[in-house]
Structures are given as C-alpha cells and as structure tokens.
Short mmCIF file of C-alpha atoms in Angstrom, two decimals:
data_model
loop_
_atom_site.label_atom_id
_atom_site.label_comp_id
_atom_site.label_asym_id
_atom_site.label_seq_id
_atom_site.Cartn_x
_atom_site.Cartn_y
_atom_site.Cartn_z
CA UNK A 1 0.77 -16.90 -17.04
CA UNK A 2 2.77 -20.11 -17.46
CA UNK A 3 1.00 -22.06 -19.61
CA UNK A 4 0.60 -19.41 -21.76
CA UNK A 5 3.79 -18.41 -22.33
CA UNK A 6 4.87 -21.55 -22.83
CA UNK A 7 2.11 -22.38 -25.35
CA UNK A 8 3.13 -19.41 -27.21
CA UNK A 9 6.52 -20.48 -27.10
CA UNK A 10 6.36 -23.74 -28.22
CA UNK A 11 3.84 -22.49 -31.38
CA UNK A 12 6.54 -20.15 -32.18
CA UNK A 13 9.58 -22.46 -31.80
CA UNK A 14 7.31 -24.59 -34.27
CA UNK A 15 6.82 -22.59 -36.67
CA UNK A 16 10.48 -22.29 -37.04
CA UNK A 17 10.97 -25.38 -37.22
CA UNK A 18 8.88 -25.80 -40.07
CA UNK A 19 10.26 -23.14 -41.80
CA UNK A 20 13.60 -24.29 -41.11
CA UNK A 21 12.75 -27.87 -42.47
CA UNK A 22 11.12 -26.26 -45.94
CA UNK A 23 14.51 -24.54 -46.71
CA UNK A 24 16.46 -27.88 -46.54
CA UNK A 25 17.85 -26.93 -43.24
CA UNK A 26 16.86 -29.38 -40.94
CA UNK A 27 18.92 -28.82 -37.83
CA UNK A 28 16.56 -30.45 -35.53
CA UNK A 29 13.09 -32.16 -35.32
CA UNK A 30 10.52 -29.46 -35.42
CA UNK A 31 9.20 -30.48 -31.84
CA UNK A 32 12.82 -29.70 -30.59
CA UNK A 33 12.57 -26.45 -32.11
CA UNK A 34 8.80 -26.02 -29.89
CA UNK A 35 10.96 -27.04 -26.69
CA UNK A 36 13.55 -24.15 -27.12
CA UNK A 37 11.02 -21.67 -28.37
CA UNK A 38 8.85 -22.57 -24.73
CA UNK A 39 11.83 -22.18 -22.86
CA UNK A 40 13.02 -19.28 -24.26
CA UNK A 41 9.56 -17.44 -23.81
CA UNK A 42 9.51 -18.65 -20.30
CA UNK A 43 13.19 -17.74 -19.54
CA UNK A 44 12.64 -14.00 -21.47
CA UNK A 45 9.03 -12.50 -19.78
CA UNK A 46 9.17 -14.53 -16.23
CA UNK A 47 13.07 -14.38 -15.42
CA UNK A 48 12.78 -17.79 -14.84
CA UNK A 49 15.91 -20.27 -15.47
CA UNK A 50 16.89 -23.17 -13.66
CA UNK A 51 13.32 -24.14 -12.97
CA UNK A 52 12.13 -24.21 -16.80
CA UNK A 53 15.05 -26.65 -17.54
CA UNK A 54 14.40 -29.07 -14.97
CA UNK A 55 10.83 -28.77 -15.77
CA UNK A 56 10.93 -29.27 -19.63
CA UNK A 57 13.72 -31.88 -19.52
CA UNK A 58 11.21 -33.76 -17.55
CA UNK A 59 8.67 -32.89 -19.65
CA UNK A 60 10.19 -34.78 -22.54
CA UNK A 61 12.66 -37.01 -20.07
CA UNK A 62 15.52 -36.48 -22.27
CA UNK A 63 18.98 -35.43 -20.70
CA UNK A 64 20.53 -34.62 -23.85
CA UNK A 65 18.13 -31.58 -24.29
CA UNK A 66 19.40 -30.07 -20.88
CA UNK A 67 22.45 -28.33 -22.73
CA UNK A 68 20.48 -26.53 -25.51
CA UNK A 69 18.14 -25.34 -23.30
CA UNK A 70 20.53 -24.06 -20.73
CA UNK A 71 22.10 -22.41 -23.95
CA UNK A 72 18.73 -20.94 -24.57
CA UNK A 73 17.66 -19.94 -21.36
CA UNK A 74 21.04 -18.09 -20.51
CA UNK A 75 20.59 -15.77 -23.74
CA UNK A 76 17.01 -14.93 -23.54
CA UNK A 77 17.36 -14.11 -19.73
CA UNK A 78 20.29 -11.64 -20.49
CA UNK A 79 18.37 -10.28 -23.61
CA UNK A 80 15.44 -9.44 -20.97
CA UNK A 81 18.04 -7.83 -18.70
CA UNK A 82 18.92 -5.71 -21.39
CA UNK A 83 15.61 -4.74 -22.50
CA UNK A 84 14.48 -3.86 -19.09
CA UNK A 85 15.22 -4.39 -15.86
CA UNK A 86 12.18 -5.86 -14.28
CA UNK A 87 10.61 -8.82 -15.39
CA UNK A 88 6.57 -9.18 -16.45
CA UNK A 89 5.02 -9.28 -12.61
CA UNK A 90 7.06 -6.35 -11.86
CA UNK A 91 5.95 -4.45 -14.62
CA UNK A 92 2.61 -5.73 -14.19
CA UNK A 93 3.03 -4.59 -10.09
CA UNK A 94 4.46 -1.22 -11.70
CA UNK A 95 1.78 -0.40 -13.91
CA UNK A 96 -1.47 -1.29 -11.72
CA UNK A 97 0.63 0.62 -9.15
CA UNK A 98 0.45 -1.57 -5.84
CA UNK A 99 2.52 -0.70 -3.07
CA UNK A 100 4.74 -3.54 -3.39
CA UNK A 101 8.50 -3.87 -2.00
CA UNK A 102 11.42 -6.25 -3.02
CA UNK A 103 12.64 -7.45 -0.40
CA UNK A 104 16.07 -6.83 -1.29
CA UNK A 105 17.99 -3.61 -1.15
CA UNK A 106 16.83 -1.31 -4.46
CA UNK A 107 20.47 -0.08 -5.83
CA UNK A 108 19.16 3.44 -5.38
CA UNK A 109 19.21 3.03 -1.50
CA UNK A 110 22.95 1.00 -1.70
CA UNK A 111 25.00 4.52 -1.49
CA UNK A 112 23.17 5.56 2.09
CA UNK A 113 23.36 8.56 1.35
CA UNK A 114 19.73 9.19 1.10
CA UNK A 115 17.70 9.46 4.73
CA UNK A 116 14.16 9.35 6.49
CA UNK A 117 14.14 13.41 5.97
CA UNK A 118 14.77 12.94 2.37
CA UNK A 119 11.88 10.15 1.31
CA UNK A 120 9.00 11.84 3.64
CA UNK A 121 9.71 14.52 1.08
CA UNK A 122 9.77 17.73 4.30
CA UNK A 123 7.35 19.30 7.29
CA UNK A 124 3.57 18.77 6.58
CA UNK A 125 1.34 21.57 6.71
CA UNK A 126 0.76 23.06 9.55
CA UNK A 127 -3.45 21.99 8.68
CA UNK A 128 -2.20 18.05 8.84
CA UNK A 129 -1.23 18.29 12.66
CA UNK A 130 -4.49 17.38 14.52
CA UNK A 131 -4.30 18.16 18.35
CA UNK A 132 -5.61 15.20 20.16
CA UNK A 133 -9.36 16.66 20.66
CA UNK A 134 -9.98 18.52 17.70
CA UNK A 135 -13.10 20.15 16.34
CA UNK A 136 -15.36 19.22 13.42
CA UNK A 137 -13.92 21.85 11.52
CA UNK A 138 -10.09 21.10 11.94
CA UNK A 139 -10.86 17.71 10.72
CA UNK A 140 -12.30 18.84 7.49
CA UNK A 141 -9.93 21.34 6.62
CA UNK A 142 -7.27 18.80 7.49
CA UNK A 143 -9.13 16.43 5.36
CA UNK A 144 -9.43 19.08 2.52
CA UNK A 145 -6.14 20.72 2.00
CA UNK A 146 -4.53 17.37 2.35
CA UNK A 147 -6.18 15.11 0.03
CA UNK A 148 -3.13 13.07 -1.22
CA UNK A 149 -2.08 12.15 2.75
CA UNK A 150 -2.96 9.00 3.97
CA UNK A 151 -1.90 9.63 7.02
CA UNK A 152 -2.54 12.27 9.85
CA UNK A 153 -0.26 13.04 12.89
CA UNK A 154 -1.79 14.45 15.88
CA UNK A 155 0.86 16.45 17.29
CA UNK A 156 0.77 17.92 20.94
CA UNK A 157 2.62 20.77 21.39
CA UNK A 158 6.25 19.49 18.81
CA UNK A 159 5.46 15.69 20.20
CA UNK A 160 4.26 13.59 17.88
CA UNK A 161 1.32 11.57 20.28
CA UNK A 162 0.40 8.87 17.29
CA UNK A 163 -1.23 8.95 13.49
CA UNK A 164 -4.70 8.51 12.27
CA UNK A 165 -5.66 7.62 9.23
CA UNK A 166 -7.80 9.28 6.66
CA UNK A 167 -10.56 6.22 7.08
CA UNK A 168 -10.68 6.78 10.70
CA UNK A 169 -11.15 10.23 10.59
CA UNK A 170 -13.67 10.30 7.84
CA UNK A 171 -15.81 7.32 9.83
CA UNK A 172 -14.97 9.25 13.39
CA UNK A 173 -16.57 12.81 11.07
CA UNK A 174 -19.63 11.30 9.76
CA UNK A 175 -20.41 9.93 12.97
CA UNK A 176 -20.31 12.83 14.62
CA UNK A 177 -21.72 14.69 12.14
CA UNK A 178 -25.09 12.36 12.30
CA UNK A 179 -25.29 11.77 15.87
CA UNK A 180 -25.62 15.75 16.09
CA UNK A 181 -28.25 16.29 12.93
CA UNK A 182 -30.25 13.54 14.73
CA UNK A 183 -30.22 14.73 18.17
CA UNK A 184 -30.85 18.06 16.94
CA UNK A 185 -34.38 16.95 14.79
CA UNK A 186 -35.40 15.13 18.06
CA UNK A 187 -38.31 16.99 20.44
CA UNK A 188 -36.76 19.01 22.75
CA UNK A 189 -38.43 16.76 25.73
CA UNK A 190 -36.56 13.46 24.46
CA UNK A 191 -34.71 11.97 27.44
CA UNK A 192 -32.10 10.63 24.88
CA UNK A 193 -31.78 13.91 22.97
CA UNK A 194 -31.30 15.77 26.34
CA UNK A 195 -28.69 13.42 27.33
CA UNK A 196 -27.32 13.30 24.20
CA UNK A 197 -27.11 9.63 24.32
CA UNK A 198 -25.14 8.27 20.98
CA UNK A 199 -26.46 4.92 21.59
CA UNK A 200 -29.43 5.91 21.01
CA UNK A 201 -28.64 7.13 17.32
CA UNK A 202 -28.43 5.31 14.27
CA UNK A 203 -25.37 7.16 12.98
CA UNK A 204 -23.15 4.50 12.52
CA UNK A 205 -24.55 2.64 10.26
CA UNK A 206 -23.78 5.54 7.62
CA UNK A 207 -19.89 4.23 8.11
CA UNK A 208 -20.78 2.25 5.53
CA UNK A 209 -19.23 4.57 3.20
CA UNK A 210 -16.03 5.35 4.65
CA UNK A 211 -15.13 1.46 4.52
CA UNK A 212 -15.58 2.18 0.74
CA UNK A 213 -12.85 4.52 0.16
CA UNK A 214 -10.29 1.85 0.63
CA UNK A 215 -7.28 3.80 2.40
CA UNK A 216 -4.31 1.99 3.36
CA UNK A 217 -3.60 1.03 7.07
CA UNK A 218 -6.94 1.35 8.04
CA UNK A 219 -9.74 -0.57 10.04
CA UNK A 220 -13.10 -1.43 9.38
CA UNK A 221 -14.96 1.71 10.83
CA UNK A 222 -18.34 0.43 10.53
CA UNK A 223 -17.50 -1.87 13.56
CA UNK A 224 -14.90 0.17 14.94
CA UNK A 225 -16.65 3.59 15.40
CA UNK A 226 -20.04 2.64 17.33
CA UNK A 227 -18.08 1.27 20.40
CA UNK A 228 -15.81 4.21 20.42
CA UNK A 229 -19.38 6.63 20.24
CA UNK A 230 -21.39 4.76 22.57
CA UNK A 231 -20.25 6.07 25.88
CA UNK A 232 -19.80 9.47 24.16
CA UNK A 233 -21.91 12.43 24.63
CA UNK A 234 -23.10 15.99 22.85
CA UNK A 235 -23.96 19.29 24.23
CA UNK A 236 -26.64 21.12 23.78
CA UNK A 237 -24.50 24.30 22.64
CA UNK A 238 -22.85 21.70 20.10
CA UNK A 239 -25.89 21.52 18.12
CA UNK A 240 -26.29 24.80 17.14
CA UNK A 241 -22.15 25.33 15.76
CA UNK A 242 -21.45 22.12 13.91
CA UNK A 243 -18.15 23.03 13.58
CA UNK A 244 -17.05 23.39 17.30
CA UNK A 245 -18.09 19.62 18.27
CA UNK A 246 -15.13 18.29 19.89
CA UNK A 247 -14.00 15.10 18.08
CA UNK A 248 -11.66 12.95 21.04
CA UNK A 249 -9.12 11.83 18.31
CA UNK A 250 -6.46 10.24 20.82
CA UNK A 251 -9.32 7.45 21.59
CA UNK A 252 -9.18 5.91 18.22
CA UNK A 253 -5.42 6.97 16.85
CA UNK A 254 -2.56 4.67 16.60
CA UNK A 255 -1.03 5.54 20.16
CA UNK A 256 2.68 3.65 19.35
CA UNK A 257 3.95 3.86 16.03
CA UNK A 258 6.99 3.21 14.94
CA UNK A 259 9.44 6.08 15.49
CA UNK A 260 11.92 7.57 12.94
CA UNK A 261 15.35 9.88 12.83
CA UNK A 262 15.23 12.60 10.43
CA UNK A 263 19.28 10.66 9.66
CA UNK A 264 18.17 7.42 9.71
CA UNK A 265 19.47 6.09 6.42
CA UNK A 266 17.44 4.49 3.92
CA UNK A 267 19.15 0.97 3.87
CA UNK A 268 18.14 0.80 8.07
CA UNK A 269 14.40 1.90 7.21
CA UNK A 270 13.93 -0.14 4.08
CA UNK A 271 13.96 -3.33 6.19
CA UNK A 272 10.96 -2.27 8.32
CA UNK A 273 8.61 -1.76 4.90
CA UNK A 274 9.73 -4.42 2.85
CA UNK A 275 9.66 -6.86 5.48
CA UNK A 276 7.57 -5.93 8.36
CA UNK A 277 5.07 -4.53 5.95
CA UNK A 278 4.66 -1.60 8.34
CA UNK A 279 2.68 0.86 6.74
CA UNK A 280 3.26 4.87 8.36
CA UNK A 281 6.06 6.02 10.59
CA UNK A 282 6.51 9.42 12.36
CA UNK A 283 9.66 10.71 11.23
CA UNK A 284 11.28 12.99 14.68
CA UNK A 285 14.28 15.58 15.23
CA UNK A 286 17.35 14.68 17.10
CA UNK A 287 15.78 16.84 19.75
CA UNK A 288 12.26 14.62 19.82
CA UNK A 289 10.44 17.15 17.61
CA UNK A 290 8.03 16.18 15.06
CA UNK A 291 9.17 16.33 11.51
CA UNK A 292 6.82 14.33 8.96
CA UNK A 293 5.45 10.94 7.97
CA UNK A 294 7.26 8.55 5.94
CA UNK A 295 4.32 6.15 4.33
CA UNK A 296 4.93 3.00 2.30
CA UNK A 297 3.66 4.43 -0.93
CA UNK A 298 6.66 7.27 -0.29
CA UNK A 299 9.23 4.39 -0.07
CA UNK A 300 7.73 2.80 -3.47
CA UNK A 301 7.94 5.90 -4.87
CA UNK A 302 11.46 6.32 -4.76
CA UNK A 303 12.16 2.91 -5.12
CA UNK A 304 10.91 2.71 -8.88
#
C-alpha cells in the first residue's frame, strides 16, 4: 500500500498545485506541491514519519525540501491521531479480525487492576471439563454446548491435567466413530474385526475434514490421529452403544501448558501472548483448583 498512497498523494498535491497556480497564487512549483501531498498521504493512513522524509528528500535529492515536509508530516500524523487511534494495518487487522497483539502494553491493561479471572470471562461449564478417558458421547455434547470454545480442559478430579483443542477432538471423534461403523459392517469371522485392529481400517483418512475447520492451536490431525489409533483397540460390546466407546483423551492432549493465577495481573500475562505467541492457558485457584481458560482471542478481545 505504499506506492499507492503515495501516487494518490502526489496526484492530489498536483492538482493543488495547479489550482493554486490558475488563481495567481503561485507559492511553489506544482511538483513541490505533488511532494507534500505524497508525504502527507503517507504520513496520515500509514503513521509513518521520519522514514517518508528521508525517503522523498532522496527521492528528489534536495535538502531544502526536508523542512516543509517535516512541517507536513508532523500535522497530518497528529490529524490521524485525532481521527482515530490506530493507523490503516490496524484497522485493516481490526476489521478482518486476526488475533493479532501489539507488542506493547494496550493502555487498558496500564492500571493492573484487571486479572487472569477477569479476561477468561468465569468457570466453564461443567460439559467443557473432559475427564481424561471420556466417552463418545461426552465429547459431542462437549463439542455441542460449547461451540464458541476453542479450547477444552480435561480436568481430573479440580486438577487441571492439560487442554485439547476442538481440532483434536473432532479428528480423535471421527476416528473413532469410523473405525467402529467399519468393524461393525465386517463378517463376524474377520480376524481384524475380532481383534478390533484399527490398523486395519481406513478411518483416518476421513480426518481430512477436521484439518478444514481451521481452529487455532491445533495440529494437522490427518497425520497426527492414525499413529495415536494404530495400537488402539475396540470391543465387541462397543459396537453395539456408539456412545460408550472410550476415547483415551490424555494420549493426544497438551500434557504441560502454561499455568495461570486467577490474580495474575494483566500487564504479567500480556507478555506471554504478545510475545511468546502462546495460544491457551489454564487459569488455577490459589489452592491449585481449576478455574477457566484464558485464549488469545480473549486477550484481543479486551484489548480493542
């Protein structure tokens, strides 16, 4: 978006110029008049200052321009500032709404008053906590009644053992899910439908479509999943309730991540998402007890 905006600029600053010149008011050579008009474009929509002077005063290698167009460039950039306070890629950022961070401090974070407890936004439903082998049928209620979580935590007794996310499960469920419909359309004399053999099954090829959905944080399933359902087996009795399969989640969860205080304040966390790009933390009572889960897109959220 630099040469544009500095094509527009200069065809504007032009055009003044011109119009300037037909009213006996010739201040300036027209093509001075492009020069400001470029940088003041430039200095306006990409909060950009020092660099266009350098750039245009070597543009046109002409030291005498450099005080007019630090003139220029100071006014439009305050004019911006008081028009709005984020420049074009930030808007741009803002509207397409990518989870992106500044990397410094946001001034809504500067008063510390504001903790982990208070961005995760409170508890989860009691649906989202997954125990770490948990049927076919907790993972699709967990899936349904929390459509707008990224994020599961699979929670052993208060303890918070690691989170999944919604990729993972939905690859892990589909899996599952196929490995049982074809083991269950197989003769009841197959040696690999009586062992239940998953290598045997050409289930995981339909991961395909959970590496479509496009969730944050997650892995590519489709090579991910078949090593993890290889060595795994089904029972007989399995077949018949779809529902009750056992799916091992603690095989293919995050088993370490990153560990929060419910009064951790915001200015200590902010570093870990703007900078480390972490994605998901587990947000835990003074007591070790599990509270929520504070997600990157939570952090934007409040940050805007």
């Amino acid at each position: 978006s630099f040469i544009p905006f500095m094509f527009v600029g200069a065809v504007a600053g032009r055009l003044v110029g011109h119009l300037l010149s037909m009213l006996s008011l010739p201040f300036a050579a027209p093509g001075f008049y492009a020069l400001v008009g470029s940088a003041s474009l430039l200095a306006g929509s990409l909060r950009q200052t020092l660099s266009v002077v350098v750039f245009l005063t070597e543009s046109i290698n002409q030291l005498e321009a450099i005080p007019p167009l630090m003139l220029v460039v100071f006014v439009s950039h305050m004019a911006s500032q008081c028009i709005s306070r984020h420049g074009l890629d930030e808007q741009l950022i803002l509207k397409k709404k990518l989870p992106y961070l500044n990397v410094e401090l946001p001034d809504t974070f500067d008063s510390g008053c504001t903790t982990a407890a208070d961005l995760c936004g409170g508890r989860l439903p009691a649906v989202a906590h997954l125990p770490p082998r948990a049927t076919v049928g907790a993972v699709r209620g967990a899936l349904a009644g929390c459509k707008d979580l990224a994020f599961f935590p699979v929670v052993e007794g208060r303890v918070c053992l690691g989170l999944v996310t919604r990729r993972r499960l939905r690859a892990a469920l589909d899996c599952r899910v196929s490995a049982a419909e074809e083991l269950s359309a197989r003769a009841p004399g197959d040696t690999d439908a009586e062992a239940g053999n998953i290598e045997g099954c050409r289930a995981a090829i339909r991961c395909q479509r959970s590496v479509e959905d496009g969730d944050e944080g997650g892995v590519d399933s489709e090579l991910y999943m078949p090593r993890f359902f290889r060595t795994d087996r089904l029972a007989r009795t399995e077949l018949r309730r779809p529902n009750d399969c056992i799916l091992p989640v603690h095989r293919f969860m995050d088993a370490a991540p990153h560990m929060l205080l419910c009064n951790t304040p915001a200015p200590q966390l902010y570093p870990l998402f703007a900078q480390l790009a972490l994605h998901a933390a587990c947000v835990a009572t003074r007591h070790g007890e599990f509270y929520g889960v504070l997600t990157r897109a939570m952090v934007v959220e409040r940050t805007v």
